[in-house]
Coordinates of C-alpha atoms and ligand atoms in Angstrom, one line a residue:
Chain A
X203 CA 117.9 37.5 142.1
X204 CA 117.4 37.8 138.3
X205 CA 118.2 41.5 138.4
X206 CA 121.5 41.2 140.3
X207 CA 123.4 44.3 138.4
X208 CA 126.6 44.0 140.6
X209 CA 129.8 42.6 138.9
X210 CA 129.8 38.5 139.2
X211 CA 133.2 36.9 139.6
X212 CA 134.2 35.2 136.4
X213 CA 136.2 32.1 137.3
X214 CA 139.1 31.0 135.6
X215 CA 141.0 27.7 135.8
X216 CA 143.0 28.8 138.9
X217 CA 140.1 30.2 140.7
X218 CA 137.3 28.0 139.9
X219 CA 137.7 25.4 142.8
X220 CA 137.6 28.4 145.3
X221 CA 134.1 29.8 143.7
X222 CA 132.7 25.9 143.5
X223 CA 133.6 25.9 147.1
X224 CA 131.7 29.0 147.7
X225 CA 128.4 27.7 146.1
X226 CA 128.7 24.8 148.6
X227 CA 129.0 27.4 151.5
X228 CA 132.6 26.4 151.9
X229 CA 135.7 28.7 152.1
X230 CA 138.7 26.9 150.8
X231 CA 142.3 28.1 150.2
X232 CA 145.3 27.0 148.0
X233 CA 148.1 25.4 149.7
X234 CA 151.3 24.5 148.1
X235 CA 151.8 20.8 147.8
X236 CA 155.6 21.6 148.3
X237 CA 156.4 24.1 150.9
X238 CA 152.8 24.3 152.6
X239 CA 152.4 28.1 152.1
X240 CA 148.9 29.2 151.8
X241 CA 148.2 31.7 149.3
X242 CA 145.1 33.9 148.0
X243 CA 144.0 34.8 146.1
X244 CA 144.5 31.7 143.9
X245 CA 147.3 31.7 141.4
X246 CA 148.9 29.1 139.2
X247 CA 152.4 28.9 141.3
X248 CA 153.6 29.2 144.8
X249 CA 155.2 32.6 145.0
X250 CA 157.6 31.2 147.9
X251 CA 158.7 27.9 146.0
X252 CA 157.2 28.3 142.7
X253 CA 155.7 24.8 142.8
X254 CA 152.7 24.5 140.6
X255 CA 151.1 21.6 142.6
X256 CA 148.9 22.9 145.2
X257 CA 145.7 21.3 147.2
X258 CA 142.7 23.2 148.6
X259 CA 142.3 23.4 152.2
X260 CA 139.0 23.9 154.2
X261 CA 139.6 27.6 155.7
X262 CA 138.0 28.3 159.5
X263 CA 136.4 31.1 157.9
X264 CA 137.6 33.5 160.7
X265 CA 139.8 36.2 160.8
X266 CA 140.1 40.0 161.6
X267 CA 139.6 43.7 160.2
X268 CA 142.8 44.8 158.8
X269 CA 141.3 47.9 157.0
X270 CA 138.0 48.8 155.9
X271 CA 136.3 51.9 153.9
X272 CA 132.9 52.5 154.1
X273 CA 131.5 53.7 150.3
X274 CA 129.0 56.4 150.3
X275 CA 129.0 57.7 146.9
X276 CA 127.7 54.7 144.5
X277 CA 130.0 54.5 141.4
X278 CA 128.3 53.5 139.4
X279 CA 125.2 55.0 140.6
X280 CA 122.7 52.8 138.5
X281 CA 124.4 49.6 140.4
X282 CA 124.9 50.6 143.8
X283 CA 122.5 53.3 144.8
X284 CA 120.6 51.1 146.6
X285 CA 123.5 49.4 148.5
X286 CA 125.3 52.8 149.7
X287 CA 126.3 53.1 152.8
X288 CA 128.5 49.5 152.5
X289 CA 131.8 48.4 154.2
X290 CA 134.4 46.8 151.9
X291 CA 137.4 45.3 154.1
X292 CA 140.6 43.9 153.9
X293 CA 140.2 40.9 156.4
X294 CA 143.3 38.9 157.6
X295 CA 142.2 35.2 157.7
X296 CA 143.4 33.0 160.7
X297 CA 145.4 31.1 157.9
X298 CA 147.3 34.1 157.4
X299 CA 146.1 35.4 153.8
X300 CA 144.1 38.6 153.1
X301 CA 141.2 38.8 151.8
X302 CA 138.8 41.8 150.0
X303 CA 135.1 41.3 151.1
X304 CA 132.0 43.0 152.8
X305 CA 131.5 43.3 156.5
X306 CA 127.5 42.8 157.1
X307 CA 125.5 42.0 160.2
X308 CA 126.2 45.2 161.7
X309 CA 126.2 49.2 161.1
X310 CA 129.1 50.5 159.4
X311 CA 129.8 52.5 162.3
X312 CA 130.4 49.6 164.4
X313 CA 133.5 48.1 162.1
X314 CA 136.7 48.7 163.8
X315 CA 140.3 47.7 163.2
X316 CA 141.1 44.2 164.5
X317 CA 137.2 43.7 164.9
X318 CA 136.8 39.8 164.9
X319 CA 134.7 38.3 161.7
X320 CA 133.6 35.1 160.4
X321 CA 132.2 34.2 157.1
X322 CA 128.4 34.2 156.0
X323 CA 128.0 33.0 152.6
X324 CA 125.5 34.8 150.1
X325 CA 124.0 33.3 147.3
X326 CA 123.5 36.3 145.1
X327 CA 122.9 34.9 141.5
X328 CA 122.1 31.3 140.3
X329 CA 125.6 29.6 140.5
X330 CA 127.3 32.5 142.4
X331 CA 128.0 32.8 145.8
X332 CA 130.0 35.3 147.4
X333 CA 131.9 35.1 150.9
X334 CA 131.1 38.1 153.1
X335 CA 132.0 38.5 156.9
X336 CA 130.1 39.4 159.9
X337 CA 131.1 40.4 163.4
X338 CA 132.1 37.0 165.2
X339 CA 129.7 36.2 168.2
X340 CA 132.7 36.5 170.8
X341 CA 132.6 40.1 169.4
X342 CA 129.0 41.1 169.8
X343 CA 128.8 39.3 173.4
Chain B
X46 CA 170.6 52.7 140.8
X47 CA 170.6 55.7 138.6
X48 CA 174.1 56.2 137.5
X49 CA 173.6 59.1 135.4
X50 CA 173.8 62.0 138.0
X51 CA 174.1 65.3 136.2
X52 CA 174.6 63.7 132.9
X53 CA 170.9 64.4 131.6
X54 CA 168.9 67.5 131.4
X55 CA 164.9 68.8 131.1
X56 CA 165.7 71.4 128.6
X57 CA 162.3 72.1 127.9
X58 CA 158.6 72.1 129.1
X59 CA 155.2 72.4 127.6
X60 CA 152.0 72.0 128.3
X61 CA 148.0 72.8 127.2
X62 CA 145.3 74.5 129.1
X63 CA 143.8 72.6 131.9
X64 CA 139.9 72.1 131.3
X65 CA 136.9 70.0 132.1
X66 CA 135.8 69.6 128.4
X67 CA 138.6 70.5 126.0
X68 CA 136.5 69.7 122.8
X69 CA 139.9 68.5 121.3
X70 CA 141.2 65.1 120.6
X71 CA 143.9 63.5 122.9
X72 CA 146.2 63.6 119.8
X73 CA 145.7 67.3 119.4
X74 CA 146.5 68.1 123.0
X75 CA 149.6 65.6 122.8
X76 CA 151.0 67.5 119.9
X77 CA 150.6 70.8 121.3
X78 CA 152.2 70.1 124.7
X79 CA 155.1 68.3 122.8
X80 CA 155.5 71.1 120.3
X81 CA 155.6 73.4 122.9
X82 CA 158.4 71.5 124.9
X83 CA 160.8 71.5 121.8
X84 CA 160.1 75.1 121.4
X85 CA 160.9 76.0 124.8
X86 CA 164.3 74.5 124.3
X87 CA 164.9 76.0 120.9
X88 CA 164.6 73.1 119.1
X89 CA 163.0 72.3 115.7
X90 CA 160.3 69.3 115.8
X91 CA 163.0 67.6 113.2
X92 CA 165.5 67.4 115.7
X93 CA 163.2 65.5 118.0
X94 CA 164.2 61.5 117.6
X95 CA 162.9 60.1 120.6
X96 CA 159.1 59.9 122.3
X97 CA 158.1 58.3 125.2
X98 CA 154.4 58.4 127.1
X99 CA 152.5 56.4 129.6
X100 CA 148.7 55.4 129.9
X101 CA 146.3 52.8 130.0
X102 CA 144.6 53.0 127.2
X103 CA 143.2 56.4 127.9
X104 CA 145.7 58.1 125.5
X105 CA 147.5 58.1 122.3
X106 CA 150.6 56.4 121.4
X107 CA 154.0 58.0 121.2
X108 CA 154.0 56.6 117.3
X109 CA 150.8 58.6 116.7
X110 CA 152.2 61.8 118.2
X111 CA 155.6 61.7 116.5
X112 CA 153.5 61.0 113.1
X113 CA 151.2 64.1 114.1
X114 CA 154.2 66.3 114.4
X115 CA 155.9 65.0 111.2
X116 CA 158.7 64.0 112.9
X117 CA 161.2 62.5 110.3
X118 CA 163.3 59.9 112.1
X119 CA 162.0 58.1 115.4
X120 CA 164.7 56.1 116.7
X121 CA 163.1 55.7 119.9
X122 CA 159.0 55.5 120.5
X123 CA 158.1 53.8 123.8
X124 CA 154.8 53.5 125.6
X125 CA 154.7 52.6 129.0
X126 CA 151.5 50.9 130.6
X127 CA 150.8 52.9 134.0
X128 CA 149.4 55.5 135.7
X129 CA 150.9 58.3 137.9
X130 CA 153.4 55.7 138.9
X131 CA 155.5 56.2 135.5
X132 CA 155.4 59.9 135.4
X133 CA 159.2 60.0 136.5
X134 CA 159.7 57.1 135.1
X135 CA 159.4 58.1 131.6
X136 CA 161.9 61.1 132.3
X137 CA 164.5 58.4 133.4
X138 CA 164.1 56.2 130.5
X139 CA 164.3 58.8 128.0
X140 CA 167.8 59.4 129.7
X141 CA 168.5 56.0 129.5
X142 CA 167.7 55.8 125.8
X143 CA 170.0 58.5 125.1
X144 CA 172.8 57.3 127.0
X145 CA 172.5 53.8 125.0
X146 CA 172.6 55.9 121.7
X147 CA 169.2 55.2 120.9
X148 CA 168.0 58.7 120.4
X149 CA 169.6 62.2 121.3
X150 CA 166.4 64.4 121.9
X151 CA 163.6 62.7 123.7
X152 CA 159.9 64.0 124.2
X153 CA 158.0 62.9 127.2
X154 CA 154.6 63.4 127.4
X155 CA 151.3 62.6 129.2
X156 CA 147.9 63.6 127.5
X157 CA 144.2 62.8 128.0
X158 CA 140.8 63.6 128.3
X159 CA 140.5 62.8 132.0
X160 CA 137.2 64.7 132.6
X161 CA 135.2 64.6 129.3
X162 CA 136.6 61.4 128.0
X163 CA 137.5 58.5 129.9
X164 CA 137.1 59.1 133.6
X165 CA 139.7 57.4 135.9
X166 CA 137.7 57.8 139.0
X167 CA 134.4 56.7 137.7
X168 CA 135.2 53.2 138.0
X169 CA 136.6 50.7 136.2
X170 CA 134.8 48.4 134.1
X171 CA 132.5 46.0 135.8
X172 CA 133.8 42.6 134.5
X173 CA 135.2 40.7 137.5
X174 CA 137.8 39.0 135.7
X175 CA 141.5 37.9 136.7
X176 CA 142.2 39.3 140.1
X177 CA 139.4 41.7 139.8
X178 CA 137.3 38.7 140.4
X179 CA 138.5 39.0 144.2
X180 CA 137.8 42.7 144.4
X181 CA 134.6 44.0 142.3
X182 CA 132.0 41.6 143.4
X183 CA 132.3 43.2 146.5
X184 CA 131.8 46.5 145.4
X185 CA 135.5 47.4 145.8
X186 CA 135.7 49.1 142.0
X187 CA 136.9 52.5 141.9
X188 CA 140.5 54.0 142.5
X189 CA 139.1 56.3 145.2
X190 CA 137.7 53.2 147.2
X191 CA 140.9 51.4 146.5
X192 CA 143.1 53.9 148.1
X193 CA 140.8 54.6 151.0
X194 CA 141.7 51.5 152.2
X195 CA 145.3 52.6 152.5
X196 CA 144.7 56.0 154.2
X197 CA 142.4 53.8 157.0
X198 CA 145.5 51.4 157.5
X199 CA 147.8 54.8 158.2
X200 CA 145.0 56.1 160.4
X201 CA 144.8 52.9 162.3
X202 CA 148.5 52.5 162.5
X203 CA 149.6 56.1 163.5
X204 CA 146.5 57.7 164.6
X205 CA 146.4 60.0 161.5
X206 CA 143.4 62.2 161.5
X207 CA 141.0 64.4 158.9
X208 CA 142.6 67.3 160.1
X209 CA 145.7 66.3 159.0
X210 CA 144.4 65.3 155.7
X211 CA 143.0 68.7 155.5
X212 CA 146.4 70.3 155.6
X213 CA 147.4 69.0 152.6
X214 CA 144.2 69.9 150.8
X215 CA 144.3 73.6 152.2
X216 CA 148.0 73.8 151.3
X217 CA 147.4 72.8 147.5
X218 CA 144.5 75.0 147.3
X219 CA 146.6 78.2 148.8
X220 CA 149.0 77.4 146.2
X221 CA 146.9 76.9 143.1
X222 CA 145.3 80.2 143.9
X223 CA 148.7 81.7 142.9
X224 CA 148.6 79.5 139.6
X225 CA 146.8 80.8 136.6
X226 CA 146.7 77.5 135.2
X227 CA 145.2 75.7 138.0
X228 CA 141.5 74.5 137.5
X229 CA 140.6 75.1 141.2
X230 CA 141.9 78.4 142.8
X231 CA 139.2 79.5 145.5
X232 CA 141.1 79.0 148.8
X233 CA 139.6 76.7 151.2
X234 CA 139.3 76.4 155.1
X235 CA 139.4 73.5 157.5
X236 CA 135.6 74.1 157.9
X237 CA 135.3 73.8 153.8
X238 CA 137.4 70.5 154.1
X239 CA 135.1 68.8 157.0
X240 CA 132.0 69.8 155.4
X241 CA 132.8 68.3 151.9
X242 CA 131.0 65.5 151.0
X243 CA 131.8 62.1 152.4
X244 CA 132.7 59.7 149.4
X245 CA 134.2 57.0 150.7
X246 CA 135.4 56.9 154.2
X247 CA 137.6 58.2 155.2
X248 CA 138.0 60.2 152.2
X249 CA 135.7 63.2 151.3
X250 CA 135.5 65.3 148.3
X251 CA 138.3 67.4 149.1
X252 CA 140.7 64.5 149.7
X253 CA 140.4 63.6 145.9
X254 CA 142.3 65.0 143.2
X255 CA 140.6 66.7 140.0
X256 CA 139.8 65.5 136.8
X257 CA 141.2 67.0 133.7
X258 CA 141.5 67.3 130.1
X259 CA 145.1 68.2 129.3
X260 CA 149.0 67.4 128.4
X261 CA 152.1 67.9 129.4
X262 CA 155.4 67.3 128.0
X263 CA 159.1 67.9 128.7
X264 CA 162.1 67.6 126.4
X265 CA 165.3 65.5 127.6
X266 CA 168.5 65.9 126.4
X267 CA 172.3 65.5 127.4
X268 CA 173.8 68.1 129.6
X269 CA 176.3 68.8 127.2
X270 CA 173.7 69.6 124.3
X271 CA 170.9 71.4 126.8
X272 CA 173.9 73.8 127.8
X273 CA 173.7 74.9 124.1
X274 CA 169.7 75.2 124.2
X275 CA 167.3 78.3 125.1
X276 CA 166.6 77.5 128.5
X277 CA 168.7 77.5 131.8
X278 CA 169.1 73.3 132.1
X279 CA 167.6 71.5 134.9
X280 CA 169.6 68.5 136.0
X281 CA 168.3 65.1 136.7
X282 CA 170.6 64.6 139.7
X283 CA 168.9 61.3 141.0
X284 CA 166.1 58.8 140.0
X285 CA 164.4 55.9 140.8
X286 CA 161.4 53.5 140.0
X287 CA 159.8 50.3 141.7
X288 CA 158.2 49.3 144.9
X289 CA 158.0 46.4 147.0
X290 CA 157.3 42.9 147.0
X291 CA 153.8 41.9 146.0
X292 CA 153.2 45.0 143.7
X293 CA 150.2 43.0 142.5
X294 CA 148.5 41.9 138.9
X295 CA 147.5 45.9 138.2
X296 CA 147.3 48.9 139.6
X297 CA 144.3 48.5 141.7
X298 CA 145.4 44.9 143.1
X299 CA 147.4 45.3 146.6
X300 CA 145.6 42.2 148.2
X301 CA 149.1 40.8 149.1
X302 CA 151.2 44.1 149.9
X303 CA 153.1 43.6 153.0
X304 CA 151.8 46.8 154.8
X305 CA 149.0 49.2 153.8
X306 CA 150.4 51.9 156.2
X307 CA 153.4 52.3 153.8
X308 CA 153.5 52.4 150.0
X309 CA 156.3 52.0 147.2
X310 CA 158.4 55.2 148.5
X311 CA 159.9 53.3 151.3
X312 CA 161.3 50.9 148.8
X313 CA 162.8 53.4 146.6
X314 CA 164.1 56.0 148.8
X315 CA 167.7 54.8 149.4
X316 CA 168.3 54.3 145.8
X317 CA 166.9 57.5 145.0
X318 CA 169.0 59.7 147.6
X319 CA 172.2 57.6 147.0
X320 CA 171.8 58.2 143.2
X321 CA 171.4 61.9 143.6
X322 CA 174.3 62.3 146.0
X323 CA 171.9 64.8 148.4
X324 CA 169.3 63.9 151.1
X325 CA 165.8 64.8 152.1
X326 CA 167.2 67.7 153.9
X327 CA 168.7 69.3 151.1
X328 CA 165.4 69.7 149.3
X329 CA 164.3 73.1 148.6
X330 CA 160.8 72.5 146.9
X331 CA 158.9 69.2 146.7
X332 CA 156.4 68.1 144.2
X333 CA 154.6 64.9 145.8
X334 CA 152.2 63.0 144.1
X335 CA 148.6 63.8 145.4
X336 CA 146.1 62.0 143.6
X337 CA 144.8 61.7 147.4
X338 CA 145.9 63.9 150.5
X339 CA 147.2 60.4 152.2
X340 CA 149.8 59.8 149.6
X341 CA 151.4 62.8 150.4
X342 CA 151.7 61.9 154.0
X343 CA 153.1 58.3 152.9
X344 CA 155.7 59.7 150.4
X345 CA 156.9 62.3 153.0
X346 CA 157.7 59.2 155.5
X347 CA 158.7 56.8 153.0
X348 CA 161.2 59.3 151.5
X349 CA 162.4 60.4 154.6
X350 CA 161.6 63.9 155.1
X351 CA 160.2 63.0 158.5
X352 CA 159.7 60.0 160.7
X353 CA 157.7 56.8 160.3
X354 CA 154.1 57.5 161.1
X355 CA 155.0 61.3 161.5
X356 CA 153.4 62.5 158.2
X357 CA 150.4 63.9 159.9
X358 CA 151.7 66.0 162.2
X359 CA 154.4 67.0 159.8
X360 CA 152.2 68.4 157.3
X361 CA 150.3 70.8 160.1
X362 CA 151.6 74.6 161.4
X363 CA 152.4 75.5 158.1
X364 CA 155.5 73.2 157.6
X365 CA 154.5 72.4 153.9
X366 CA 153.4 75.9 153.0
X367 CA 155.2 77.9 150.3
X368 CA 157.0 79.8 153.1
X369 CA 157.3 76.8 155.1
X370 CA 160.3 74.4 156.2
X371 CA 159.5 72.2 153.1
X372 CA 157.1 73.8 150.4
X373 CA 155.1 71.3 148.7
X374 CA 153.2 71.3 145.5
X375 CA 153.5 74.8 144.7
X376 CA 151.7 74.5 141.6
X377 CA 148.5 72.7 143.5
X378 CA 149.2 69.6 142.8
X379 CA 146.7 67.0 141.2
X380 CA 144.0 68.1 143.9
X381 CA 144.1 71.6 142.7
X382 CA 146.1 72.4 139.5
X383 CA 145.3 69.7 137.4
X384 CA 145.4 65.8 137.3
X385 CA 148.0 65.1 134.3
X386 CA 149.3 62.2 136.4
X387 CA 152.3 63.8 137.7
X388 CA 153.9 65.1 134.9
X389 CA 152.5 68.6 135.8
X390 CA 154.7 68.0 139.0
X391 CA 157.7 67.6 136.9
X392 CA 156.9 70.8 135.1
X393 CA 156.5 72.8 138.0
X394 CA 159.8 71.9 139.7
X395 CA 161.6 73.1 136.3
X396 CA 159.8 76.2 136.6
X397 CA 160.9 76.7 140.3
X398 CA 164.5 75.6 139.3
X399 CA 164.6 78.3 136.7
X400 CA 163.3 80.7 139.1
X401 CA 160.3 81.2 136.6
X402 CA 157.6 80.5 138.8
X403 CA 156.3 84.0 139.3
X404 CA 154.4 84.6 142.2
X405 CA 154.5 81.3 143.8
X406 CA 158.5 81.2 143.3
X407 CA 160.5 79.7 146.1
X408 CA 163.2 82.1 146.6
X409 CA 166.6 80.6 145.7
X410 CA 165.2 77.0 145.1
X411 CA 168.2 75.2 143.8
X412 CA 167.3 71.6 144.6
X413 CA 163.6 69.9 143.8
X414 CA 162.2 66.6 144.5
X415 CA 159.6 65.2 142.4
X416 CA 157.5 61.9 142.8
X417 CA 155.0 59.9 141.0
X418 CA 152.7 57.0 142.6
X419 CA 150.8 56.5 145.7
X420 CA 150.2 52.3 145.9
X421 CA 152.7 49.6 145.1
X422 CA 155.0 51.2 142.7
X423 CA 155.9 54.4 141.7
X424 CA 158.9 57.0 140.6
X425 CA 160.9 59.6 141.8
X426 CA 163.4 62.2 140.8
X427 CA 165.9 64.7 142.3
X428 CA 166.4 67.7 140.1
X429 CA 168.9 70.7 140.4
X430 CA 169.1 74.0 138.6
Ligands
ZN266 ZN1 155.6 26.6 147.8

């Protein structure tokens, strides 16, 4: 854990509750207190009604693969050489927002469009937990 | 909408050699391209009173080039923050500045040591702040990785294939073979494409543009003035800049973009063609932003050269070859000529409309299309001779 070389998220006042929840292995999303729109990534204002007030709701942690890539060539090499090949995906959460993350727990070649996935939490460094996704149980059958 | 149809011209063009290691400062490259563009138009540097560029801290500012060239009175010096999305925007901005009386003769340039200096394709800084905290921690850090996500979505939505992507790469290379300035001129085959190294699926090495040291510049002035200068004027018929909703926090970010099977082009096409007074069927040659093979497909669809989802089949069977129905990237594009972020496409369009494109001339080319951008925002022009 001490030699984790990949970029770590730097929380800011808008995002701190999201990363704090990840540390507790909970996936949370901002929901506008005025109009109810759920948004991601976290931001200072509701893009739909411009209200500033928001509440944090517990997400189900389930979604489907909207698109994905398989990184074969590590950039920079010193950081990712041991990681390739790895999958980065855009995941549409059941709450209606899109999140970038990794698909783990299956071969890269097993990923496909609309694959149902669920969140798993990866404690990558002291104080930092990343939400990644694995194929949902009903997908592996 | 652009309302200046036929009232402004590109009166001069200039560029440096395109290399992997210029051994020169970016200021030196920019100065050379700008001086050549002014000289091509028949204008002394003293006559230049405006200068515009775009970059993201990988170049030199407009005031530095104006200072380097000893331009005595700079009335309009502006740097746009942008990548290839701005390559046509700066030309439109130059014309708009002249229309507003801010200047009379404006140089537009793009200059960088994109291979020996700051390598855009080599990954951004690995600090995960701002919107990057929601992408970089997952190993999503380079532009090829960003754009592969769009390409995959196009494949999912429309069944686009690697063979169709290959057709774009092969066409650009075949054109570059006829272009003495092009950095990659050795012809490639489908087998070469399929055998090239997988970088980030679905992209192979040959889906990804070059990295280049070099500079391009164009001189923009009013049509009435251009007609008295040294070259046959190339008129700006139409132009547009923009994109859809949720263009994101920076060029990489498209987390909230409506549909990754489409890019900016569908959002600016109506304004572009209406401003130009012509349609895609009137275009004789199209210089389309090709930072990656797939971006050509999305723009062919978005700008209406073919139907939605039909970009893949459209580029096959020689349709975009130099002697095809729609010659595309006659200079070799970003994929094979050089990566000067789309300003080199404008230079090629001007050469084609002057009838000065040599061995790669499209016979009788009267109307050219240029575009710049691949993701959530971009710019485009229709030019005529
Ligand atoms: Zn709201």
